[in-house]
Coordinates of C-alpha atoms and ligand atoms in Angstrom, one line a residue:
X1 CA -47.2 44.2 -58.9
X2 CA -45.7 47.1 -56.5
X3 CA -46.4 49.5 -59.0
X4 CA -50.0 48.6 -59.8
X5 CA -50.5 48.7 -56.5
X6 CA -49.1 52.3 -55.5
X7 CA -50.5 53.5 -58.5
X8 CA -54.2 51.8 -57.7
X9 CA -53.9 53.6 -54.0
X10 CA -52.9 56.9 -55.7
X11 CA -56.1 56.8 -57.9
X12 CA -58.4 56.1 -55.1
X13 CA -56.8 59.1 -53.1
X14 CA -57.3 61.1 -56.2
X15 CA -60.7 60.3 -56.9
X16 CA -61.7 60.4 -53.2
X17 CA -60.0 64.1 -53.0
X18 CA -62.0 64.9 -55.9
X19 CA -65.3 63.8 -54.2
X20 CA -64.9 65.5 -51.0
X21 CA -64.6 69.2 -52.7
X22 CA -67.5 68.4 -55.2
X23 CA -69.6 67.1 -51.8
X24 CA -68.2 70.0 -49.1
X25 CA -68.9 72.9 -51.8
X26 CA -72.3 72.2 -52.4
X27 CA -72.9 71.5 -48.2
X28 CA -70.6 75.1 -47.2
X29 CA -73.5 76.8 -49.9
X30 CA -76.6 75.0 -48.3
X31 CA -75.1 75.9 -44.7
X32 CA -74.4 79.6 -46.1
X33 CA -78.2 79.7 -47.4
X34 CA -76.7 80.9 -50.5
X35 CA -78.2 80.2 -54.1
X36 CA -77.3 77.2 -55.7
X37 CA -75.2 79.1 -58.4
X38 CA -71.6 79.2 -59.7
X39 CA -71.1 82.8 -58.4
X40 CA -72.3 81.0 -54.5
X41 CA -69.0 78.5 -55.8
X42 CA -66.3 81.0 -56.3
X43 CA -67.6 83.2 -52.9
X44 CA -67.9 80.3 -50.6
X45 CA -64.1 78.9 -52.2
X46 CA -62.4 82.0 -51.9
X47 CA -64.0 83.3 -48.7
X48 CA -63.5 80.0 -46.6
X49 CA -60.0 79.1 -46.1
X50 CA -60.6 75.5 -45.4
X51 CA -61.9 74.8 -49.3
X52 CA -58.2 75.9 -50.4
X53 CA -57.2 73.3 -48.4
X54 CA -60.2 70.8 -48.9
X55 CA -59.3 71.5 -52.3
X56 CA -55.9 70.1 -52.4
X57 CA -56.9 66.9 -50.7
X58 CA -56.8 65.5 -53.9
X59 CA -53.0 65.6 -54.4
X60 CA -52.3 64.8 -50.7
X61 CA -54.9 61.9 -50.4
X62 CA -53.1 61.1 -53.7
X63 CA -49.7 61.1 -52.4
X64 CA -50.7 59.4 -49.1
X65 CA -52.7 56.6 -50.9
X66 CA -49.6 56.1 -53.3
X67 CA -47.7 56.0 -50.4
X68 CA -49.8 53.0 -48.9
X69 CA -50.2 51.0 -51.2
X70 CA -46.4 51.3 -52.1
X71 CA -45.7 50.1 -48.0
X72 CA -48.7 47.9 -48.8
X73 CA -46.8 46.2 -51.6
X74 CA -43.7 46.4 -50.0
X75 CA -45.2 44.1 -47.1
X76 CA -46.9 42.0 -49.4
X77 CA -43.3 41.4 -51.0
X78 CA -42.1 41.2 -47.1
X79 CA -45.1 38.2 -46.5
X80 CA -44.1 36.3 -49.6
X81 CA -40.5 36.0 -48.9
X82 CA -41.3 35.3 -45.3
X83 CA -43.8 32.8 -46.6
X84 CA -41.0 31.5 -48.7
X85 CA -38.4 31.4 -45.5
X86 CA -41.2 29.9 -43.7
X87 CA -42.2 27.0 -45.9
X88 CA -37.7 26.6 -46.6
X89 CA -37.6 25.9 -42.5
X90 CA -40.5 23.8 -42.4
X91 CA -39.1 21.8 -45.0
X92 CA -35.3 22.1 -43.4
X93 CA -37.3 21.2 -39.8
X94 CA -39.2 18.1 -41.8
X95 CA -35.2 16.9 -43.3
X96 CA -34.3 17.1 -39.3
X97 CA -37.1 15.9 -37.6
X98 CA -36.9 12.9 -40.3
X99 CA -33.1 12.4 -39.1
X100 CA -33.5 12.8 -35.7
X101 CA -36.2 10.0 -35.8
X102 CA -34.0 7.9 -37.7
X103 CA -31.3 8.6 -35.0
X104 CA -33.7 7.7 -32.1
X105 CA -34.4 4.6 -34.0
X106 CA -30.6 3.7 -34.1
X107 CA -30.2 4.9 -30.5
X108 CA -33.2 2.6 -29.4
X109 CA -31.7 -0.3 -31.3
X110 CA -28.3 0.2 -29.7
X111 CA -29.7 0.6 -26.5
X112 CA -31.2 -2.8 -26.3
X113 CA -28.2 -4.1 -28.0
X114 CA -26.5 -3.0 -25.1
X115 CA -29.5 -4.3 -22.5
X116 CA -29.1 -7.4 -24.0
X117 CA -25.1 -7.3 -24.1
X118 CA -25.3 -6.3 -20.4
X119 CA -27.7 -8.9 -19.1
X120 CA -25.2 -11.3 -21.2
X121 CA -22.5 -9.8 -19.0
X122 CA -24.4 -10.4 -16.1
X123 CA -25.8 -13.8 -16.8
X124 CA -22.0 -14.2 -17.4
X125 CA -20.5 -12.9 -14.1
X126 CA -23.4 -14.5 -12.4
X127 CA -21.8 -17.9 -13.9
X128 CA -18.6 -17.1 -13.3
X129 CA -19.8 -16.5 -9.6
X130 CA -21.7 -19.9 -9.1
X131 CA -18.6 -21.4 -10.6
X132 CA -16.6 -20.0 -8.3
X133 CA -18.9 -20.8 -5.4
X134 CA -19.3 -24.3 -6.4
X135 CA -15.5 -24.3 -6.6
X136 CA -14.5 -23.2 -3.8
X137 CA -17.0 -25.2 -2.0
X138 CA -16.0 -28.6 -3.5
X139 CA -12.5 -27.8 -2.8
X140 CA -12.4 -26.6 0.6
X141 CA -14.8 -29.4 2.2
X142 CA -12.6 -31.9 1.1
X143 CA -9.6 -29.7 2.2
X144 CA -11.0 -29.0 5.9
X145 CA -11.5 -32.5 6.4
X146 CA -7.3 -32.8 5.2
X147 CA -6.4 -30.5 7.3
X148 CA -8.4 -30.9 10.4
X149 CA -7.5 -34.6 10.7
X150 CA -4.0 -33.6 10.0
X151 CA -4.2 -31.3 13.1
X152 CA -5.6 -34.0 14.7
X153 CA -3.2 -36.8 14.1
X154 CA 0.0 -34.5 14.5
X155 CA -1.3 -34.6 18.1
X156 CA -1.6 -38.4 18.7
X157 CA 1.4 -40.4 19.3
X158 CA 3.2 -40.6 15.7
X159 CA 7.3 -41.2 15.3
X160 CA 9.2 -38.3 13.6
X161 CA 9.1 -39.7 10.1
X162 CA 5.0 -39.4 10.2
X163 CA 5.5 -36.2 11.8
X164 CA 7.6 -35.3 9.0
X165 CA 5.0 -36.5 6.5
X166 CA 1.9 -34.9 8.4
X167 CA 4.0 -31.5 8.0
X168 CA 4.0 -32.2 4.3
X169 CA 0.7 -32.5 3.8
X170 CA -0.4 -29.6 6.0
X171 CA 2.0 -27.6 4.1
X172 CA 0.5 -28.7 1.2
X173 CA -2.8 -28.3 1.5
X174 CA -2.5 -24.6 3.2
X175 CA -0.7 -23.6 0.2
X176 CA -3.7 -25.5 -2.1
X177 CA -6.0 -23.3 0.4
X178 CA -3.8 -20.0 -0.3
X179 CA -4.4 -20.2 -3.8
X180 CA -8.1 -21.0 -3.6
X181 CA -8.5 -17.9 -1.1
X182 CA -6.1 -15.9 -3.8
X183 CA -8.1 -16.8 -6.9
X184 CA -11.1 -16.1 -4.6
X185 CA -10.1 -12.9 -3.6
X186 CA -9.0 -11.1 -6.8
X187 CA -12.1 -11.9 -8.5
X188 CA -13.8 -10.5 -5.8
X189 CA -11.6 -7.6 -5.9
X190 CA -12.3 -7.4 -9.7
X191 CA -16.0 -7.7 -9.4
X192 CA -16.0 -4.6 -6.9
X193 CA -17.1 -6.9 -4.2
X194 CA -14.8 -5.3 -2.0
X195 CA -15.9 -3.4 0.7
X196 CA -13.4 -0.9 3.4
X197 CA -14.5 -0.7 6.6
X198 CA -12.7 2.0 7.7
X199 CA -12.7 2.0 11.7
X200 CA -10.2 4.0 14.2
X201 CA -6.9 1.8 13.9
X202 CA -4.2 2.6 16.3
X203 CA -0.9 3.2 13.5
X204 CA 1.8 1.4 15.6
X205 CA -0.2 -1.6 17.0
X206 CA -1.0 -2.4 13.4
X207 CA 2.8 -2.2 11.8
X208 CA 3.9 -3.8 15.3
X209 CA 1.3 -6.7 14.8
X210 CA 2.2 -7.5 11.1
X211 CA 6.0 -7.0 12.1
X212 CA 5.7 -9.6 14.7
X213 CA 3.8 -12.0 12.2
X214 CA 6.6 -12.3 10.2
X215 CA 9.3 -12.2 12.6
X216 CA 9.6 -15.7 13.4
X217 CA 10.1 -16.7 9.7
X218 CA 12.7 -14.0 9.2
X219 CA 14.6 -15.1 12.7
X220 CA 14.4 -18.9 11.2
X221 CA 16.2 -17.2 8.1
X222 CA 18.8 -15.5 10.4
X223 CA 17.7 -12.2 9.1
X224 CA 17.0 -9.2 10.6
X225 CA 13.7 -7.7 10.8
X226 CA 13.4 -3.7 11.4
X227 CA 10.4 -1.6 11.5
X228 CA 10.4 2.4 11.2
X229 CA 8.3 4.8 11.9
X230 CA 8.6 8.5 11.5
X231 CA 8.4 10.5 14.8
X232 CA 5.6 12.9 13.2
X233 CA 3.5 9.6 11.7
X234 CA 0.2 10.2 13.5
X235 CA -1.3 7.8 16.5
X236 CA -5.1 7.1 15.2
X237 CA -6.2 6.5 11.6
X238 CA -9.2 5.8 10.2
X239 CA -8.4 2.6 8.2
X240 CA -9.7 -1.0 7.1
X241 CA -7.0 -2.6 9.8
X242 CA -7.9 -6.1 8.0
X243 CA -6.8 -4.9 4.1
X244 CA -3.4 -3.3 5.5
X245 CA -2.4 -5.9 7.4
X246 CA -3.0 -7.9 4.4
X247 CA -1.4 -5.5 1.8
X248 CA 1.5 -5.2 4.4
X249 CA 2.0 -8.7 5.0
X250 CA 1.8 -9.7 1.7
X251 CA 5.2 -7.5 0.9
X252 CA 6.9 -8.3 4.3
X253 CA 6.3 -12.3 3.6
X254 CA 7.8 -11.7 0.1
X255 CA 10.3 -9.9 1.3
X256 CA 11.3 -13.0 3.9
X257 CA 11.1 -15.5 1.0
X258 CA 13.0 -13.7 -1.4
X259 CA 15.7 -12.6 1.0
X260 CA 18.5 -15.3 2.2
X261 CA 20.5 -13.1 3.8
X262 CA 20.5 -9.5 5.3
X263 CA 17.3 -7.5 6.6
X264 CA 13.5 -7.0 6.0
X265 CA 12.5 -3.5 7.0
X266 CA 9.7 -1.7 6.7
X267 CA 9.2 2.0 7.2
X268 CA 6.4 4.1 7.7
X269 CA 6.8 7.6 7.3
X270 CA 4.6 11.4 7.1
X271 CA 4.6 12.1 3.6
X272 CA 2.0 14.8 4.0
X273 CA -0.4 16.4 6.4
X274 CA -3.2 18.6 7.3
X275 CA -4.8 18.4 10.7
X276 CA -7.7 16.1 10.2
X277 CA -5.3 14.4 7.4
X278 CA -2.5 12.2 7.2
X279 CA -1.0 10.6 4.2
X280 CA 1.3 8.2 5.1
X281 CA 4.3 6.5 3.2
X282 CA 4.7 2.8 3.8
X283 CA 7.9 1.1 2.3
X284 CA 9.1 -2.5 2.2
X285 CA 12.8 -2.8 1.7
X286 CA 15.2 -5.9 1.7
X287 CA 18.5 -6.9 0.7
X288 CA 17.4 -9.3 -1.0
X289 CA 17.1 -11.1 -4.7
X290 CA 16.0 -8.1 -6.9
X291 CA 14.3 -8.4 -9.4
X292 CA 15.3 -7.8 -13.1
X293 CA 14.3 -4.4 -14.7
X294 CA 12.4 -6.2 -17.0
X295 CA 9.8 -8.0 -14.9
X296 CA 9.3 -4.7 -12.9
X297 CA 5.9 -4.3 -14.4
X298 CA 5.1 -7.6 -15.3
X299 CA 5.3 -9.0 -11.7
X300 CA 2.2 -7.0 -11.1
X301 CA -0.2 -9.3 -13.1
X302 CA -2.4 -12.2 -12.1
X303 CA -0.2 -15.3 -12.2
X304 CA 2.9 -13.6 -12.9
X305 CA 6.5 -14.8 -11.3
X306 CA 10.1 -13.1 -11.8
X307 CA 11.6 -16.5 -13.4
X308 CA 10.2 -19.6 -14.1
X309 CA 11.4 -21.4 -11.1
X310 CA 10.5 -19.2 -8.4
X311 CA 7.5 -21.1 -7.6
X312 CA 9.7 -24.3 -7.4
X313 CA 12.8 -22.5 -5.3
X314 CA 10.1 -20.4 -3.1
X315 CA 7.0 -21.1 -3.6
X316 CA 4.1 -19.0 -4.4
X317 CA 1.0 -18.1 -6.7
X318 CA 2.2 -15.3 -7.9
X319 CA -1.1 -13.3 -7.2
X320 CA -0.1 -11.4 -4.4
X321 CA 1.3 -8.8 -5.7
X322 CA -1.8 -8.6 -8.1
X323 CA -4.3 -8.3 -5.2
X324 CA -2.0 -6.1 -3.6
X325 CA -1.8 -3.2 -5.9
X326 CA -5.9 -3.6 -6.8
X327 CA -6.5 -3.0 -2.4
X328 CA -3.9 -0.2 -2.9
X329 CA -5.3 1.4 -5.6
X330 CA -8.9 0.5 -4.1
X331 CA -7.5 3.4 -1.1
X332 CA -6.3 5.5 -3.7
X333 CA -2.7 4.6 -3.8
X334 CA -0.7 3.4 -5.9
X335 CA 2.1 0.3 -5.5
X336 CA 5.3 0.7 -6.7
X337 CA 8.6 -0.7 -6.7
X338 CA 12.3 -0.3 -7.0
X339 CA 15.0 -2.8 -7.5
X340 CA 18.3 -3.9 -8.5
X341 CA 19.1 -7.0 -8.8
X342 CA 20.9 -9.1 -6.3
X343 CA 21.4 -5.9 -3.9
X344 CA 17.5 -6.3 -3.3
X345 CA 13.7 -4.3 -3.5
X346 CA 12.0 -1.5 -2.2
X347 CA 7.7 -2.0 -2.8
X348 CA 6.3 1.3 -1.8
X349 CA 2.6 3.2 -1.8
X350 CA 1.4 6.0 -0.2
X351 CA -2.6 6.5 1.4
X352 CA -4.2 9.4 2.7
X353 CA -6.3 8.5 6.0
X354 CA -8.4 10.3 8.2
X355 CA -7.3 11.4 11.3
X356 CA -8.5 10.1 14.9
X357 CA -8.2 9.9 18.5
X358 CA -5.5 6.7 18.7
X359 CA -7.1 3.9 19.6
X360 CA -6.1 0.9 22.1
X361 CA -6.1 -2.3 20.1
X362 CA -8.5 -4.8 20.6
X363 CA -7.5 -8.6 22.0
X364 CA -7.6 -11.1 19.3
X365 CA -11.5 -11.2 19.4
X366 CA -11.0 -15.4 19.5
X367 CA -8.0 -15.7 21.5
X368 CA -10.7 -17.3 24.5
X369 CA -8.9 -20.4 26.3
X370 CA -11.1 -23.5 25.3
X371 CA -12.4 -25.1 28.4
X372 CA -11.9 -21.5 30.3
X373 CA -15.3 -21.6 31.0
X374 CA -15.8 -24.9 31.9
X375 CA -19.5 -24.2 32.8
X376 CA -20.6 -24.1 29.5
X377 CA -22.9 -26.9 28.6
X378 CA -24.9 -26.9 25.3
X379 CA -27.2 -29.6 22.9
X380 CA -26.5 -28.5 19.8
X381 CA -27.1 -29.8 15.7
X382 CA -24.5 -30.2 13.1
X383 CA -26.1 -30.2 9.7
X384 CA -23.7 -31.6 7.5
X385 CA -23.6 -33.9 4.2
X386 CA -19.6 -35.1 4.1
X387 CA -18.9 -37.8 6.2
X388 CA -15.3 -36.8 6.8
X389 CA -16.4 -33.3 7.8
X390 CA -18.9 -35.0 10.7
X391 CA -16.4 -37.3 11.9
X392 CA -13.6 -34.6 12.1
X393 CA -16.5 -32.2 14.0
X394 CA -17.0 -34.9 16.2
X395 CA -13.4 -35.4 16.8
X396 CA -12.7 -31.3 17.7
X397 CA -15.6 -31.5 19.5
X398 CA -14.5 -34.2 21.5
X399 CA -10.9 -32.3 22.4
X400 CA -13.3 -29.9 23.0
X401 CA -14.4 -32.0 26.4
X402 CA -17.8 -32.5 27.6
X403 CA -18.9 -28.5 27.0
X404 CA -21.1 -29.7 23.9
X405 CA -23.3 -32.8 23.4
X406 CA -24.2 -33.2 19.2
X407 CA -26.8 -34.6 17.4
X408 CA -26.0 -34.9 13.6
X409 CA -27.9 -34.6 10.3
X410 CA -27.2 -35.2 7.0
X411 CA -29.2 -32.4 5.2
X412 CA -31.3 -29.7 5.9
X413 CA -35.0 -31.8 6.4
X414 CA -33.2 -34.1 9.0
X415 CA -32.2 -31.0 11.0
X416 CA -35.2 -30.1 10.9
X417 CA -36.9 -33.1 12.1
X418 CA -34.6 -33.0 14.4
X419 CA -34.7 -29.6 15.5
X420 CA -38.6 -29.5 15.9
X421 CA -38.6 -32.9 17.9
X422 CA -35.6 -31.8 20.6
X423 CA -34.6 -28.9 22.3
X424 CA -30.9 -27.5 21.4
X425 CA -29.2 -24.5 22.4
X426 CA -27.4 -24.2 18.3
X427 CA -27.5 -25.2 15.6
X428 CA -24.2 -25.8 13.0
X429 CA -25.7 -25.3 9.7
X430 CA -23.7 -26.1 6.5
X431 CA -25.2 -24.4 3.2
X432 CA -24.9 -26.7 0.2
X433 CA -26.5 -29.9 1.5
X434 CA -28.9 -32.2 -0.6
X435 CA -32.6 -32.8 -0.4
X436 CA -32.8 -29.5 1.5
X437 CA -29.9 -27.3 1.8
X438 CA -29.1 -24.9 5.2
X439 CA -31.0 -21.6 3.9
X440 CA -34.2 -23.6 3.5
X441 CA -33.7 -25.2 6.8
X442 CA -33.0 -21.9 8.2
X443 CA -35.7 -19.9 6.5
X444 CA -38.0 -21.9 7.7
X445 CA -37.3 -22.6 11.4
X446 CA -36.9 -18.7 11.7
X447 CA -40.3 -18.4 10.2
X448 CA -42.6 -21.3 10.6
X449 CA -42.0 -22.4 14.0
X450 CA -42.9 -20.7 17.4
X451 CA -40.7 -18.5 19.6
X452 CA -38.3 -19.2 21.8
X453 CA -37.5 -22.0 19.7
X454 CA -37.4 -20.5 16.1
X455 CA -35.0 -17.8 17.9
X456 CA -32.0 -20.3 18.7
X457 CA -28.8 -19.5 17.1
X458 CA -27.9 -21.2 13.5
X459 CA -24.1 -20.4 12.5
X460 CA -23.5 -21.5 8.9
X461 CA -20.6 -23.8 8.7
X462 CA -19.5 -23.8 4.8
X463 CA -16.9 -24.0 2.5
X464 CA -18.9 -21.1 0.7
X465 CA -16.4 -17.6 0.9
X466 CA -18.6 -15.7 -1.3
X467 CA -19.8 -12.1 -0.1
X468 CA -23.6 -13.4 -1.7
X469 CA -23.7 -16.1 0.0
X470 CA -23.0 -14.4 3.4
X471 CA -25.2 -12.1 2.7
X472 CA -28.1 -14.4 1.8
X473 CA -27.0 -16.7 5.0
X474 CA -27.7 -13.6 7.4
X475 CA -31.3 -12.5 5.0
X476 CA -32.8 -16.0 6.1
X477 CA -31.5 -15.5 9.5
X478 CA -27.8 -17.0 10.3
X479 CA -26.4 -15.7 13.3
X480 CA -23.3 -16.3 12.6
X481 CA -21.0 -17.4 9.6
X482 CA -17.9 -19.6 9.7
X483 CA -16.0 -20.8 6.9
X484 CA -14.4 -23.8 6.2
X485 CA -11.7 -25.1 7.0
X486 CA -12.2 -23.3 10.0
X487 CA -10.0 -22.2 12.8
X488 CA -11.6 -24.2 15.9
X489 CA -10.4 -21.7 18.3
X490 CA -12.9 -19.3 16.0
X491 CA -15.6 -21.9 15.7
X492 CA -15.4 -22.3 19.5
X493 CA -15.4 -18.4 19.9
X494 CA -18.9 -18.1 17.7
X495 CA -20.6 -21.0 19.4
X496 CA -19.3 -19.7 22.7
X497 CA -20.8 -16.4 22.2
X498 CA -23.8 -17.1 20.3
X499 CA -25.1 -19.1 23.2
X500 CA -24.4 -16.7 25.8
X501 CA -25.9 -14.1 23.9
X502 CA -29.2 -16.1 23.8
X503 CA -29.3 -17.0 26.8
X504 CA -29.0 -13.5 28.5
X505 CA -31.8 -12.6 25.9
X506 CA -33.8 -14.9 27.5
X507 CA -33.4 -13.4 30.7
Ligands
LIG1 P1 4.3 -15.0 -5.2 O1 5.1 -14.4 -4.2 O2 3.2 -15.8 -4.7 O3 5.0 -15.7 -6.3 P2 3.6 -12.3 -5.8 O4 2.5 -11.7 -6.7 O5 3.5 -11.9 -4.4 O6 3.5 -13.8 -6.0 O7 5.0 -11.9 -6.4 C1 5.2 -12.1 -7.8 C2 6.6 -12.2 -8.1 O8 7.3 -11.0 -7.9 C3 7.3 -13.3 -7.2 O9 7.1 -14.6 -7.7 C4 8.8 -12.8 -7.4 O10 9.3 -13.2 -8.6 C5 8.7 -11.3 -7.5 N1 8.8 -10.7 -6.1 C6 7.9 -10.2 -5.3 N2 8.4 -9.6 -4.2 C7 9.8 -9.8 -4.3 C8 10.9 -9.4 -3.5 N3 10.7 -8.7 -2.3 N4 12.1 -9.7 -4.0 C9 12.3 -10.3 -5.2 N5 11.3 -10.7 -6.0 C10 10.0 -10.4 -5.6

């Protein structure tokens, strides 16, 4: 095939060569006005140069033609094997496209495998949340109602013995309430709805204010209770004051109880700093127990106790620790601890804090003397379904002196009824009620009746600890939110405020 070609361009250059002599000569004699004769051949080729040259074109268009159609051939060969490469890709790119749609396919399978495995997951955590809600909620309204008519009764006139009982059962059902708010909290911690609110926190109040917390059960022990702090530990932190003081007083108040004699110290110290940085070592230390080297770890997890009797000889969930090291590692630290047994334990963690101006603590935001402001007159609604819970609410609010006249309902359409057809200055609303429950209620006084009156404040009053249920409680318009069992010197705080801050609105 390359031949025949080279050779088929060599004869056309011959044959063309030929040509062009046989039609110049004959042209060169006409333009000569010579005789057409062979003797007007030979002069005009051997006087004119050019017919030497014309003459050879044969052998150059030859060899130039031969020369073609060889480069012809050769890129005919060139095309064929590049048609060959081509068609070998296309078929390789077919193979790969065909794989690569049959791995979109799998990926599009897995993919809604894994939509459907996380709305599973979801459906599931959602469930897990309602339970806990419900939970919660029928535990603790039964619980307030124990405890607040405990409080109530340790204050009428009772002999020792019934004073001695009445301790019991407030003992007992703070430390039913301190696991509910445990079990509570870690999931919460667990389902990362755990927020820092890092504010300017002023170092020593803080360790002075958990110190103090704990220094009355340590002086009832007969032990001695020390706190440390390194010179160069900075004034002003930016910190979540709340999850310290809870980290902290989670160790100290293990470090009370497991300590019988001896001290409980804990020290603070500069473990590194730049200027607008300050990582700061905090350390727990007693003389106490120990632990055994062998529950070092363990002691960490959910539920998890030294020995077997520690919760009968001291109490305890044993999730302390647990929520502990999650709000530690939550700030980037890391809870550890050291021990020997019956010489005692150091728990230690260090955090890296921002840097601020050092702050002057605040007054405990609800320490307000009831009856301080004796001027303070208000009509205001409890919605609430549990007997017990009105009866004790009526009770507080009677100790509570003449500052607050109540009207009661029993759900969320009675307060209603209620609420349109008199004028209050509150309303207590609790969430979970039948026939209507206290975001309905809420939603729609905030939205369906006229202002000033849809604007009165409604403070939820629930058993409910849930972050999505405060949440939702302020969306439909909740002023404020108090949980259950409640502090009354809190309750009274909220009520106090919320009324004040209406009524200079109004102004
Ligand atoms: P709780 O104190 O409610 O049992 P924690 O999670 O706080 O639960 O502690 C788990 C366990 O770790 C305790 O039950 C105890 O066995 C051990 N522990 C914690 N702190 C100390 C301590 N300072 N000294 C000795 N043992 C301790």
């Amino acid at each position: 095939m390359k031949n025949n070609q080279t050779y088929t361009y060599a004869l056309c250059g011959i044959i063309f060569g030929v040509c062009f002599p046989l039609i110049a000569t004959p042209f060169d004699i006409w333009m000569s006005e010579l005789p057409f004769s062979w003797s007007s051949v030979v002069q005009v080729q051997t006087t004119q140069p050019l017919h030497w040259i014309i003459d050879t074109a044969p052998l150059f268009l030859g060899l130039i033609a031969a020369y073609a159609g060889k480069k012809q051939g050769e890129i005919r060969q060139h095309n064929a094997m590049l048609d060959q490469i081509v068609r070998e890709k296309t078929s390789d790119l077919l193979e790969q496209n065909q794989l690569l749609q049959e791995e979109v396919e799998h990926r599009t399978k897995t993919e809604i495998a894994l939509i459907k495995a996380r709305d599973e997951a979801e459906e599931a955590k959602h469930a897990e949340e309602r339970f806990l809600a419900n939970m919660s909620h029928e535990i603790r309204t039964p619980l307030n109602s124990m405890l607040g008519f405990t409080r109530l009764m340790m204050d009428t006139d009772i002999d020792q013995q019934q004073g001695e009982y009445l301790k019991s059962i407030k003992y007992s059902s703070n430390h039913l309430l301190a696991i509910i708010n445990d079990i509570l909290e870690l999931s919460k911690i667990k389902a990362g709805q755990i927020d820092f609110e890092l504010l300017p926190v002023n170092v020593r109040d803080l360790l002075n204010s958990v110190i103090n917390t704990v220094a009355i059960n340590a002086s009832n022990k007969g032990l001695d209770i020390e706190l440390e702090i390194g010179d160069d530990v900075v004034q002003g932190i930016k910190a979540d004051a709340v999850r310290m003081s809870q980290i902290l007083l989670n160790l100290l108040n293990n470090a009370v109880k497991f300590t019988n004699q001896g001290s409980v110290k804990l020290r603070v110290s500069n473990s590194k700093a730049t200027p607008s940085r300050s990582t700061l070592k905090f350390e727990v230390i007693d003389t106490g127990i120990g632990i055994p080297a062998d529950k070092l770890e363990a002691i960490f997890d959910d539920f998890k106790q030294a020995e077997s009797n520690t919760t009968r000889l001291y109490g305890g969930t044993g999730l302390g620790l647990a929520i502990s090291r999650k709000l530690v590692e939550l700030q980037d630290g890391n809870l550890q601890v050291t021990s020997t047994l019956g010489e005692g334990s150091n728990f230690f963690f260090e955090i890296a804090f921002d840097c601020c101006e050092a702050v002057v603590e605040a007054e405990d935001p609800f320490n307000i003397k009831i009856h301080e402001d004796s001027t303070l007159r208000a009509k205001i609604l409890l919605a609430e379904d549990n007997d017990m819970n009105r009866v004790l609410a009526e009770k507080i609010f009677e100790v509570w002196g003449d500052s607050f006249d109540v009207d009661f309902a029993i759900n969320g359409k009675e307060a209603v009824e209620l609420f349109v057809e008199n004028d209050y200055d509150l309303v207590l609303m609790d969430l979970q009620m039948p026939i209507m429950d206290g975001f309905t209620a809420c939603e729609f006084i905030r939205t369906q009746l006229d202002s000033p009156k849809r604007d009165i404040p409604i403070i939820a009053l629930t058993a409910d600890v849930l972050a999505s249920e405060r949440k939702r409680a302020f969306q439909v318009g909740m002023n404020e939110y108090v949980t259950k069992p409640f502090k009354p010197q809190e309750l009274y705080f909220k009520m106090f405020k919320s009324i004040q801050d209406y009524r200079e609105s109004l102004i």
